[in-house]
Coordinates of C-alpha atoms in Angstrom, one line a residue:
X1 CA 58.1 93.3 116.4
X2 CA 61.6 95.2 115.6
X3 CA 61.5 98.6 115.4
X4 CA 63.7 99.8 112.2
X5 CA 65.6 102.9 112.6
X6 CA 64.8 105.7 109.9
X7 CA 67.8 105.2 107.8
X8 CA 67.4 101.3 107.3
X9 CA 63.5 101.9 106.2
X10 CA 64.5 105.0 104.1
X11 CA 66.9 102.4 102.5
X12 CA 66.2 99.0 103.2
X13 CA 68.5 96.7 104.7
X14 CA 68.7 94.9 101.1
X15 CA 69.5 97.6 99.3
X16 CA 72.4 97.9 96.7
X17 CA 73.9 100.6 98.8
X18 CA 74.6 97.5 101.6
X19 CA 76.6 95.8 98.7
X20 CA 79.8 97.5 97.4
X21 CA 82.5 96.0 96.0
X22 CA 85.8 96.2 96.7
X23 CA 86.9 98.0 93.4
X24 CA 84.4 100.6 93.7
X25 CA 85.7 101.1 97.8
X26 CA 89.2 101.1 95.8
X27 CA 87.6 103.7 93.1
X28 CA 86.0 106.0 95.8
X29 CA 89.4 106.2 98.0
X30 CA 91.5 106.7 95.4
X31 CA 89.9 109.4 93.9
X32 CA 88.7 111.0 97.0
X33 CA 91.9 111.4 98.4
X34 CA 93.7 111.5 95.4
X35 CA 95.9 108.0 96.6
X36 CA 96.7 104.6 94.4
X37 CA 95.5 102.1 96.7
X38 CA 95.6 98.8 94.7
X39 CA 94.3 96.4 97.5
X40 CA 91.5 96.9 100.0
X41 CA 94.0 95.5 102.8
X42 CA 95.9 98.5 102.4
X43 CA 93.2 100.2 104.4
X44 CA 93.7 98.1 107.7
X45 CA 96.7 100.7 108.7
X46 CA 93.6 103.5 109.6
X47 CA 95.6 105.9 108.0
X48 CA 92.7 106.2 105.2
X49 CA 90.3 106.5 107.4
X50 CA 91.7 109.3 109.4
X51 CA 92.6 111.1 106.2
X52 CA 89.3 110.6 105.5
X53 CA 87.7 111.8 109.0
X54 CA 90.2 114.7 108.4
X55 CA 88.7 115.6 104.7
X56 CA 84.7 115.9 106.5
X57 CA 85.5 116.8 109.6
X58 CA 88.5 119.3 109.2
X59 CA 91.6 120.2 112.2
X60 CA 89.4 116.7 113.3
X61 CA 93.0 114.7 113.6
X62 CA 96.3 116.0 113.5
X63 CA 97.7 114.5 110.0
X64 CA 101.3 114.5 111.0
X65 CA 101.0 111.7 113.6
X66 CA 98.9 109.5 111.2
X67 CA 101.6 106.8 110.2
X68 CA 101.1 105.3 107.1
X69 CA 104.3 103.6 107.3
X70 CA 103.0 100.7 109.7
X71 CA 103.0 97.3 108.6
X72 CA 102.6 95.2 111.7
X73 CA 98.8 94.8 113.2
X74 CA 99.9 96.0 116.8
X75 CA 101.7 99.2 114.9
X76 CA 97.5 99.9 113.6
X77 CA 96.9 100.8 116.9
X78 CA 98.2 104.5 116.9
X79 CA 96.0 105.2 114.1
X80 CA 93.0 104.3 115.3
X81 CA 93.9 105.7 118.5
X82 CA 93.5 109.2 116.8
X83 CA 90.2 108.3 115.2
X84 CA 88.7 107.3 118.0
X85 CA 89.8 110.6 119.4
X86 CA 88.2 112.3 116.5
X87 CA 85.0 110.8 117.0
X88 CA 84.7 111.3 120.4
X89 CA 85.8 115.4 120.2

C-alpha cells in the first residue's frame, strides 16, 4: 500500500487546488508582482519565478542579473541558474 504524504491527504490529489487554469496563473502573477503577462509562455524565461522566489524569500536572488530580456531557450539558462541557487542557500 502507498503511503500519502500529509499534504496530498490534507488535500487530496483530486482536489481543485491540482487544477488551475492558466488565466487564473495569469491573474495571480500579474497582480502579485504587479506585471501584464498576457501569455503563460511568457513565464518560461524564469525571470517570474525568481521575482517571485525574491518576493517570499527576500535578498534570496540578486534581481539585477535576472534577465528578462531573453528570448532564446539556451538564454533561460541564467535564470534558472539563480533559482536553483536560491533554493539551495
Amino acid at each position: 500500500k502507498r503511503i500519502m504524504r500529509t499534504a496530498d491527504a490534507a488535500v487530496g490529489i483530486m482536489d481543485s487546488a491540482y487544477f488551475v487554469s492558466k488565466k487564473e496563473l495569469l491573474d495571480f502573477f500579474n497582480t502579485t508582482l504587479d506585471m501584464n503577462l498576457t501569455k503563460i509562455e511568457q513565464t518560461a524565461t524564469g525571470a517570474v519565478a525568481c521575482q517571485l522566489c525574491e518576493m517570499i524569500f527576500p535578498k534570496s536572488i540578486p534581481v539585477s542579473r535576472i534577465d528578462w530580456g531573453c528570448r532564446a531557450s539556451f538564454e533561460y539558462i541564467a535564470n534558472y541558474k539563480l533559482l536553483q541557487a536560491a533554493f539551495t542557500k
